[in-house]
PDB file of C-alpha atoms in Angstrom:
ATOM      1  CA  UNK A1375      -3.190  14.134  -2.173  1.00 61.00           C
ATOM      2  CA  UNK A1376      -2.260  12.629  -5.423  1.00 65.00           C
ATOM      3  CA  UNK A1377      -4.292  11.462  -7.944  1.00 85.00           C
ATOM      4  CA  UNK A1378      -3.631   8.197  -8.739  1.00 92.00           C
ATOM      5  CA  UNK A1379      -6.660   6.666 -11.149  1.00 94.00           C
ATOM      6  CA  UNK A1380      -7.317   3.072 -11.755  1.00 96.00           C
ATOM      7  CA  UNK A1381      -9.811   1.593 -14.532  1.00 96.00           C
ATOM      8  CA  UNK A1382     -11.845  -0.568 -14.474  1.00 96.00           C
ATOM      9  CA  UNK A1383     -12.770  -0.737 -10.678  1.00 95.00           C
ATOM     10  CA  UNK A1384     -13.459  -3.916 -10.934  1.00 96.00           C
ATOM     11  CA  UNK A1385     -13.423  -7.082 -14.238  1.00 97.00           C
ATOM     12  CA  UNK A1386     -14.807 -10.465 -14.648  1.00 97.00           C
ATOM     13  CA  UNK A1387     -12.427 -12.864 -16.658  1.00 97.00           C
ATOM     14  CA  UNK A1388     -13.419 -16.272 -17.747  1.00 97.00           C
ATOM     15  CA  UNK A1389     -10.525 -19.103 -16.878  1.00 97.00           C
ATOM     16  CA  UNK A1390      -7.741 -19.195 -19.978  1.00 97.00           C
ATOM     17  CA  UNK A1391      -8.622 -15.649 -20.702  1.00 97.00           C
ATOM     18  CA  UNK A1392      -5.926 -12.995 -20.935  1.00 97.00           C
ATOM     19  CA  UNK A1393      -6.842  -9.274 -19.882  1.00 97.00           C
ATOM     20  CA  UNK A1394      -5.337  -5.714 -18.611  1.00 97.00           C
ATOM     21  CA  UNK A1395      -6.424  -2.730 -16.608  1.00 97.00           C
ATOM     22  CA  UNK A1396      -4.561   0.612 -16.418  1.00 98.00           C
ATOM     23  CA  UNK A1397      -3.020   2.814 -14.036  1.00 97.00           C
ATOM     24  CA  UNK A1398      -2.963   6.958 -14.523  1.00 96.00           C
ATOM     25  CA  UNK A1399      -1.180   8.817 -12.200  1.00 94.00           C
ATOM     26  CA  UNK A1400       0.774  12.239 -12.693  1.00 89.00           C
ATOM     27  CA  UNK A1401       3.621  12.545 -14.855  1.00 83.00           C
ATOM     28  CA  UNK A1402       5.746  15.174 -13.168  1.00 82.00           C
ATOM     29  CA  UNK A1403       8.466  14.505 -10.175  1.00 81.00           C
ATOM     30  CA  UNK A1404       7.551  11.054 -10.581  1.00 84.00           C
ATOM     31  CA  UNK A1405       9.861   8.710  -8.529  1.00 85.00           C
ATOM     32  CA  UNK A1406       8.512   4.815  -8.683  1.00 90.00           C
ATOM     33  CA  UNK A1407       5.548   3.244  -9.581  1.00 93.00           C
ATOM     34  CA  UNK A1408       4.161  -0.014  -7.856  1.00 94.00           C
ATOM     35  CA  UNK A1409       1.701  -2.882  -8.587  1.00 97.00           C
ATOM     36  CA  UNK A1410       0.542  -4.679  -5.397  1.00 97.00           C
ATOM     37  CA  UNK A1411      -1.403  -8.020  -5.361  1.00 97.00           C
ATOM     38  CA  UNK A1412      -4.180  -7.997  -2.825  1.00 96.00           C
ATOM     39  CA  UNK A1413      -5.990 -11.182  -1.681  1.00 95.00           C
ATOM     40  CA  UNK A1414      -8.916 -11.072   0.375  1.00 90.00           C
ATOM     41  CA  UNK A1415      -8.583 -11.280   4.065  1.00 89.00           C
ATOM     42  CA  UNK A1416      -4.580 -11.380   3.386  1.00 93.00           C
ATOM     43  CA  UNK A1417      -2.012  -8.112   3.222  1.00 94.00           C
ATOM     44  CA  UNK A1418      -1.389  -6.197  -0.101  1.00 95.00           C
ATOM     45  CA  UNK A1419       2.377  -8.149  -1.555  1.00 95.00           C
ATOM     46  CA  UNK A1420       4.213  -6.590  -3.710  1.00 94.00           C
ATOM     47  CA  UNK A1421       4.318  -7.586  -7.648  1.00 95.00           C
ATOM     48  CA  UNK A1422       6.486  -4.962  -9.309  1.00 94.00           C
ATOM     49  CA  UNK A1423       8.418  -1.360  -9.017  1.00 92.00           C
ATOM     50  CA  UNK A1424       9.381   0.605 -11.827  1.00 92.00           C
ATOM     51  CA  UNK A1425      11.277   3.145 -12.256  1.00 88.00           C
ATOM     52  CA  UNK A1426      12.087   4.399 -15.553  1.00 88.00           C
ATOM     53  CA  UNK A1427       9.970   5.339 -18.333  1.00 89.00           C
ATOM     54  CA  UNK A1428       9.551   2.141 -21.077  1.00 90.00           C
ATOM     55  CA  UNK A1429      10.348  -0.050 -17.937  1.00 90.00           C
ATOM     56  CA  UNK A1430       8.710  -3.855 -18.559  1.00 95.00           C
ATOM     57  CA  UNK A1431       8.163  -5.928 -15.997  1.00 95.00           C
ATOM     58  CA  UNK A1432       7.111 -10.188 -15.887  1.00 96.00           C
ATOM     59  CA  UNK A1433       6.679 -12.069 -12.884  1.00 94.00           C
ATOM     60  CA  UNK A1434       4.949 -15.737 -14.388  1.00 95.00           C
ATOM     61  CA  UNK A1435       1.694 -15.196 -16.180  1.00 96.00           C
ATOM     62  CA  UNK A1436       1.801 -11.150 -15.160  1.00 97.00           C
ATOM     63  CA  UNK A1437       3.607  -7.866 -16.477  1.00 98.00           C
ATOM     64  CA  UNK A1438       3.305  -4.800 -16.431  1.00 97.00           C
ATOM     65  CA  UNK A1439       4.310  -1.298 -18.658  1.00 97.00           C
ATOM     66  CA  UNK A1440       5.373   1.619 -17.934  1.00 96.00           C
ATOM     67  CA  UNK A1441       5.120   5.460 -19.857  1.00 96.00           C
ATOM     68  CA  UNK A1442       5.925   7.740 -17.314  1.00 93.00           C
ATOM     69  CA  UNK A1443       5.623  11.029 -19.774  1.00 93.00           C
ATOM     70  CA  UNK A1444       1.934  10.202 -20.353  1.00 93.00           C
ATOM     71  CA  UNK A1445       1.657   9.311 -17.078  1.00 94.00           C
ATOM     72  CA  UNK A1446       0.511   5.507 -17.137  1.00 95.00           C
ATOM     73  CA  UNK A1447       0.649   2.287 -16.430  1.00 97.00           C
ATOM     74  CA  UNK A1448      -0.844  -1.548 -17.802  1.00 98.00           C
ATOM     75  CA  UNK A1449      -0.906  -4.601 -16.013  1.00 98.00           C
ATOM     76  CA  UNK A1450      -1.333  -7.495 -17.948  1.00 98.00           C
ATOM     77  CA  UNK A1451      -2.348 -11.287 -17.189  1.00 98.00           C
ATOM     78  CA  UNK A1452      -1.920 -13.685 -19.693  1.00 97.00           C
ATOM     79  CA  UNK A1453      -3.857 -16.805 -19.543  1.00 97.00           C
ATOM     80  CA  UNK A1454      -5.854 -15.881 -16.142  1.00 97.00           C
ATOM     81  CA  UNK A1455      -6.408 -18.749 -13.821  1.00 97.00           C
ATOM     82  CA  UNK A1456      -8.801 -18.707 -10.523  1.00 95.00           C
ATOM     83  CA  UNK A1457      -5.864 -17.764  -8.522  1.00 95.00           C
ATOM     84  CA  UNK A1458      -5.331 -14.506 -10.201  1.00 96.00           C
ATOM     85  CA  UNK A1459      -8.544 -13.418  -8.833  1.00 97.00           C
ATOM     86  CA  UNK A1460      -7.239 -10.369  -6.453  1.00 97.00           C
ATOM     87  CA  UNK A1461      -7.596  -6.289  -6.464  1.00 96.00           C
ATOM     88  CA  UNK A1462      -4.592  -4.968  -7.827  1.00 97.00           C
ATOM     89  CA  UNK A1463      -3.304  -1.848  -6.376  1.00 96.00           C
ATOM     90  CA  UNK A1464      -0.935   0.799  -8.308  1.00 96.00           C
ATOM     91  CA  UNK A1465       0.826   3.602  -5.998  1.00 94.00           C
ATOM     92  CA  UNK A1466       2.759   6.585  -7.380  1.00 91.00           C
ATOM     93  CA  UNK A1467       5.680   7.179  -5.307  1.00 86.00           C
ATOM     94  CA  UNK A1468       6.535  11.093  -4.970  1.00 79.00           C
ATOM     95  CA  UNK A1469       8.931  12.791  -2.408  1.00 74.00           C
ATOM     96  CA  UNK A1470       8.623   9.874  -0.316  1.00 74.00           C
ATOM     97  CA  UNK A1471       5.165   9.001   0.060  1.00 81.00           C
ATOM     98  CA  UNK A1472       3.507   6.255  -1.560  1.00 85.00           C
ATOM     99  CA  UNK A1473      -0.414   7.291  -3.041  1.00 90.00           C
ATOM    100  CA  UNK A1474      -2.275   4.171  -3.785  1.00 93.00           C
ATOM    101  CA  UNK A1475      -5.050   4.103  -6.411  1.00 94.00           C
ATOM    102  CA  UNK A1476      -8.461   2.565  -4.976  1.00 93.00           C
ATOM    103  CA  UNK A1477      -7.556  -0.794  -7.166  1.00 95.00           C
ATOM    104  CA  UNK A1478      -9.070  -3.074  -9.742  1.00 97.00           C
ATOM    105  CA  UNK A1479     -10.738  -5.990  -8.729  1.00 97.00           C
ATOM    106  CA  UNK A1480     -10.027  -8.828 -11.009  1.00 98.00           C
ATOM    107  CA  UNK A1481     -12.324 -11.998 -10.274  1.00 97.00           C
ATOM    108  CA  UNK A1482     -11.603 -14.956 -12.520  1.00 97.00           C
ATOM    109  CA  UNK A1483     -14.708 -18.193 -13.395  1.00 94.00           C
ATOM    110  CA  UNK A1484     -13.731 -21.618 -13.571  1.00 89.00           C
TER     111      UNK A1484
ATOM    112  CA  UNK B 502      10.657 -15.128   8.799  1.00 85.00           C
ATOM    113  CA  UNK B 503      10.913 -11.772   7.298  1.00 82.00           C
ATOM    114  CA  UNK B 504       7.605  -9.879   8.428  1.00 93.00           C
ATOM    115  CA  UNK B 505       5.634  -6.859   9.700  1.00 96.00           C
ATOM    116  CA  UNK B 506       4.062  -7.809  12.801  1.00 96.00           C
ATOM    117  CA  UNK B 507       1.105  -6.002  13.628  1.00 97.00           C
ATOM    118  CA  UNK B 508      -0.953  -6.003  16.805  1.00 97.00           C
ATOM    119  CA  UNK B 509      -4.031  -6.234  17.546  1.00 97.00           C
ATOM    120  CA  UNK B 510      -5.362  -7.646  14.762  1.00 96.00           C
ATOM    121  CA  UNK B 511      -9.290  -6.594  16.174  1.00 97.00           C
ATOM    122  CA  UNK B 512      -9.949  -4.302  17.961  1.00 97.00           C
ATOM    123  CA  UNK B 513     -13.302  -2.916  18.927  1.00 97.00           C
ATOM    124  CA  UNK B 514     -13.166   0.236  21.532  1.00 96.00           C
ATOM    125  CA  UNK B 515     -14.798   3.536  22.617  1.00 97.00           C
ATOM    126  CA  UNK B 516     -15.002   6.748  21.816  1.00 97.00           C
ATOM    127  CA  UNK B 517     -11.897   8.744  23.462  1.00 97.00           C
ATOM    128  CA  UNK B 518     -10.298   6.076  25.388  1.00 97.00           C
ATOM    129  CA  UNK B 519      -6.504   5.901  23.792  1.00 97.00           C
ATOM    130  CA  UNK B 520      -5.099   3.219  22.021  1.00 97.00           C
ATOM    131  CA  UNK B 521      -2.134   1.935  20.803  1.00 98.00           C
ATOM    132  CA  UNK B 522      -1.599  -0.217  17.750  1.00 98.00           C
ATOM    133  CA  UNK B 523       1.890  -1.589  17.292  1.00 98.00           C
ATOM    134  CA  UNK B 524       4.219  -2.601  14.359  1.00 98.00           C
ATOM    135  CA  UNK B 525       7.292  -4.049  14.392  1.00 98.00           C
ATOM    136  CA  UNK B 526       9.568  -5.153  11.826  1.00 97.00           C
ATOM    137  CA  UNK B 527      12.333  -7.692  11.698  1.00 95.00           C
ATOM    138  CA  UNK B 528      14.040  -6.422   8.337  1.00 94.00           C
ATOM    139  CA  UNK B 529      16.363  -3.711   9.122  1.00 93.00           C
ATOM    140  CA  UNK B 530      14.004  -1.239   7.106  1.00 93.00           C
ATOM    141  CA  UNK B 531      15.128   2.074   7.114  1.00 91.00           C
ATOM    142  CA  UNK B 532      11.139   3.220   5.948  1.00 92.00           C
ATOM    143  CA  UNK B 533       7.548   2.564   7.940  1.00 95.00           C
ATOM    144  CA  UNK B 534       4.393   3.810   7.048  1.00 95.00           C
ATOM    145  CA  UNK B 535       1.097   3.840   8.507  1.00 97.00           C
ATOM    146  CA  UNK B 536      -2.115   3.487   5.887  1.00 97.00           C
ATOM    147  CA  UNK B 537      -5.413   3.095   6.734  1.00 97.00           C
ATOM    148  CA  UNK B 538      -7.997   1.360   3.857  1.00 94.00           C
ATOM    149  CA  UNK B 539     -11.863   2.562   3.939  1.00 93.00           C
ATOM    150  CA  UNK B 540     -14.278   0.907   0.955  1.00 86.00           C
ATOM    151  CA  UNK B 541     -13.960   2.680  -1.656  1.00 81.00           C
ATOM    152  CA  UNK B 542     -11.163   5.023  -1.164  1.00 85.00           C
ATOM    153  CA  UNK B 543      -7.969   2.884  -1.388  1.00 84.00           C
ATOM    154  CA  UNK B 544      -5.382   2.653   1.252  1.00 93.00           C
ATOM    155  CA  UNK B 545      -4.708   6.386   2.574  1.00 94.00           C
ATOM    156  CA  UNK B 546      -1.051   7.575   3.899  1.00 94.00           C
ATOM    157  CA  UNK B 547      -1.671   8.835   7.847  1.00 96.00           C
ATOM    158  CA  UNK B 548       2.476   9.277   9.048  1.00 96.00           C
ATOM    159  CA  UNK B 549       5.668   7.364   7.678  1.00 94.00           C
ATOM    160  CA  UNK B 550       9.089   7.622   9.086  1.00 94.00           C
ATOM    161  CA  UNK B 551      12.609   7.406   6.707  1.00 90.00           C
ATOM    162  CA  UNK B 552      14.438   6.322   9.939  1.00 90.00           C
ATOM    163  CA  UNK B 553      14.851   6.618  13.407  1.00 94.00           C
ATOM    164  CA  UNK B 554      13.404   9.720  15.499  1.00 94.00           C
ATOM    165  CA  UNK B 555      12.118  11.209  11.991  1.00 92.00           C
ATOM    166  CA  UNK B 556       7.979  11.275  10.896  1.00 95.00           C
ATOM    167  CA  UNK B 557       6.575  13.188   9.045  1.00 93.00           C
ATOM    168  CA  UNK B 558       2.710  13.442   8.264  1.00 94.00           C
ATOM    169  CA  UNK B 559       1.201  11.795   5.342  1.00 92.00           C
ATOM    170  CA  UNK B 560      -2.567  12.721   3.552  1.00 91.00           C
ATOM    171  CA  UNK B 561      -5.160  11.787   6.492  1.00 95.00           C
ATOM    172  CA  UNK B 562      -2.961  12.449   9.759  1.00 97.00           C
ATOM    173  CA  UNK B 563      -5.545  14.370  11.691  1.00 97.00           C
ATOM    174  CA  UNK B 564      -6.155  12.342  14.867  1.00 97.00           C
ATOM    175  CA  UNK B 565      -3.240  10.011  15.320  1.00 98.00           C
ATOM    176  CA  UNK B 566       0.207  10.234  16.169  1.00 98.00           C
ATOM    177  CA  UNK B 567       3.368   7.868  15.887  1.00 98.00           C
ATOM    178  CA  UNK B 568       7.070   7.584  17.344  1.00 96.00           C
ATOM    179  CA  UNK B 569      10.022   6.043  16.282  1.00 97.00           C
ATOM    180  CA  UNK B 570      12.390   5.867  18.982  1.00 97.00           C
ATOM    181  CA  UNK B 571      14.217   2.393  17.410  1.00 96.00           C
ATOM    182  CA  UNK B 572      14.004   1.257  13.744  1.00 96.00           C
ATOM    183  CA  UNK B 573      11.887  -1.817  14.184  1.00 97.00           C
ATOM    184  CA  UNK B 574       9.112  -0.102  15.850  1.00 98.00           C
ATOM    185  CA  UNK B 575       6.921   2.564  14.529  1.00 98.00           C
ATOM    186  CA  UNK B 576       3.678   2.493  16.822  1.00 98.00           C
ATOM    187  CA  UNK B 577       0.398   4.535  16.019  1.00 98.00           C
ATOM    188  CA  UNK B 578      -1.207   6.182  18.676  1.00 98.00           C
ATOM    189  CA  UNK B 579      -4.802   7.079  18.919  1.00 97.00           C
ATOM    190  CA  UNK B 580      -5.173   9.560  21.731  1.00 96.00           C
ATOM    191  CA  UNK B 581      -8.731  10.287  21.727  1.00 97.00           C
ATOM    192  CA  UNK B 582     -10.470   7.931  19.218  1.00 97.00           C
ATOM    193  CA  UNK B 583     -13.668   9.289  17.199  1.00 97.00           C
ATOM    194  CA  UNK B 584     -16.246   6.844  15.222  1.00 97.00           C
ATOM    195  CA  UNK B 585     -14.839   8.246  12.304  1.00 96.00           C
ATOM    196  CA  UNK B 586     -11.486   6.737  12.916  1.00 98.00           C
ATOM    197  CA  UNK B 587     -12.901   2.883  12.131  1.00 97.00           C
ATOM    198  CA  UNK B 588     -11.510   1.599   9.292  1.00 97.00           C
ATOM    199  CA  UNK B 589      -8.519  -1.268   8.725  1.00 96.00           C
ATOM    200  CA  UNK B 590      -5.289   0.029   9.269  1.00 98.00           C
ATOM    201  CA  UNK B 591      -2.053  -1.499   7.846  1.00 97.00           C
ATOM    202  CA  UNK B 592       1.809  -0.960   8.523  1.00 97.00           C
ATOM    203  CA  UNK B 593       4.125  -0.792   5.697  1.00 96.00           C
ATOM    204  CA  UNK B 594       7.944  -1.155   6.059  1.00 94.00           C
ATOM    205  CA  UNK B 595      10.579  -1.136   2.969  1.00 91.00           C
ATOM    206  CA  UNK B 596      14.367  -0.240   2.574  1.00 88.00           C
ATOM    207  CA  UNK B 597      14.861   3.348   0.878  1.00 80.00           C
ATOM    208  CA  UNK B 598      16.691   3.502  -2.365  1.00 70.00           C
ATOM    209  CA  UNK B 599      18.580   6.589  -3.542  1.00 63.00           C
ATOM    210  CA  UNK B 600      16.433   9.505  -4.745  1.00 58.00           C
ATOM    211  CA  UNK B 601      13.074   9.022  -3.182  1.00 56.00           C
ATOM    212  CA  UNK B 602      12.628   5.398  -4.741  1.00 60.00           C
ATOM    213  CA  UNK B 603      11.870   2.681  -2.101  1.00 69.00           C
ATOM    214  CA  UNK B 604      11.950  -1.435  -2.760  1.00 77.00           C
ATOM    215  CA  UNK B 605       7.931  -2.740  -2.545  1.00 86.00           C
ATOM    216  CA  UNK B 606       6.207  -2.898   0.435  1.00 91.00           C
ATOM    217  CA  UNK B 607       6.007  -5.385   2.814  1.00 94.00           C
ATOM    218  CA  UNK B 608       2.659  -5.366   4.933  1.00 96.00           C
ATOM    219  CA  UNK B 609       1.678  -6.083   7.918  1.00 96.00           C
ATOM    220  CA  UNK B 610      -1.419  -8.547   8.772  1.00 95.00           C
ATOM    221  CA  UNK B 611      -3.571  -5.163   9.647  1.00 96.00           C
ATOM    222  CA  UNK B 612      -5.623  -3.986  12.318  1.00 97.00           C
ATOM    223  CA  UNK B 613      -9.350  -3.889  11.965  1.00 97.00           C
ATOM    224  CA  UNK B 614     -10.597  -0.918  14.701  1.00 98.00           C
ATOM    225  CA  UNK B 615     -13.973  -0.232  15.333  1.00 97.00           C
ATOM    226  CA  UNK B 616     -14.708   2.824  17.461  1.00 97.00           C
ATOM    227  CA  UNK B 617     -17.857   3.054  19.092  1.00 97.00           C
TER     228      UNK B 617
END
C-alpha cells in the first residue's frame, strides 16, 4: 500500500480567506497525481491530474503544484467562499492503481 | 448523461448471504475500479480492471471478487459477507492514457452496505 500523506486533516477558513494544504506521496515510479473534490453525501469529482514535475494547475478560485522529486503536492484556494467547503482528496497513481490519501477537510464560515 | 451508475445505493444484509453490487458505465472507459471508504482511512483500492476479461487485485481484496465480461460492467461480488465488510463502497471508471497515466475519475453515487 502506498503512502500517500495529507496535512492538515482537516482546516477552518473564514469567508474571503485564501489557504493551502499539502499532499506527500513517494517520489519514485511516480505516474499521475490527482486532486478530487468531495462534497458530503455526493461522489468524489475530479479537480486536477498532473503529470510532470513543476506542473501548475487553475480551475476558478483553485490550483494546485506539483514537485514530483520531493515528492509533493499544494492545493491552493484563493479567496474561499462557503462553497469550497469539501474534503479534498490527493491519489498517487503507480503501475495502475490509484492510492488515495485520507483527505483534508476544508470547512469555510460565512 | 455521462455517469457511473451504481446499484444499490443501501443496502443492509446478513452475515454470509451473497451479494452483488453493480456498476455500469456509459463512457466507453477502458479502466474500472472498485474502492471502498471507512472513517478515517481514505478510500481503499479492492480490484480494478484495464479492460475487458482482465482484474487484477488492488490493496484490501480479501473477501470480494469482480468480473468483467463487457466493458461497461464491472460488478463486485460478495460471496460470503462478514461484519467487517460494512463500509461505503464506490465504483470508479476513467479512460487509460499511455504509460500508466489515466484521465480523473468519474464516480459512481456509492453503495452504503451494512452487514449484520
Amino acid at each position: 500500500i502506498l503512502n500517500v500523506e495529507q496535512s492538515p486533516q482537516s482546516l477552518h477558513v473564514q469567508e474571503g480567506d485564501s489557504t493551502n494544504f499539502t499532499c506527500s506521496f513517494p517520489s519514485s515510479n511516480f505516474y499521475a497525481l490527482h486532486w478530487y473534490r468531495w462534497e458530503t453525501a455526493k461522489s468524489p469529482e475530479a479537480l486536477f491530474v498532473m503529470t510532470l514535475n513543476g506542473d501548475e494547475k487553475k480551475k476558478g478560485r483553485i490550483s494546485a503544484t506539483l514537485n514530483t522529486k520531493e515528492g509533493y503536492s499544494y492545493l491552493y484556494i484563493k479567496g474561499s467562499q462557503p462553497e469550497d467547503s469539501a474534503t479534498y482528496l490527493c491519489a498517487f497513481m503507480n503501475d495502475y492503481k490509484l492510492s488515495f490519501g485520507a483527505g483534508t477537510t476544508v470547512t469555510v464560515r460565512a | 448523461e455521462a455517469q457511473v451508475t451504481q446499484n444499490p445505493r443501501y443496502l443492509i444484509t446478513v452475515t454470509g448471504k451473497k451479494l452483488t453490487v453493480t456498476c455500469s458505465q456509459n463512457m466507453n472507459h477502458e479502466y474500472m475500479s472498485w474502492y471502498r471508504q471507512d472513517p478515517g482511512l481514505g478510500l481503499r483500492q479492492i480490484y480494478y480492471s484495464m479492460n475487458v476479461e482482465v482484474t487484477d487485485k488492488g490493496d484490501v481484496p480479501e473477501g470480494y471478487k469482480v468480473s468483467r465480461k463487457e466493458k461497461r460492467n464491472f460488478p463486485l461480488i460478495l460471496e460470503s459477507p462478514s461484519p467487517n465488510q460494512t463500509s461505503l463502497y464506490f465504483c470508479a471508471s476513467s479512460f487509460v492514457l499511455g504509460q500508466g497515466a489515466h484521465y480523473g475519475y468519474t464516480f459512481g453515487s456509492g453503495t452504503r452496505l451494512t452487514v449484520v
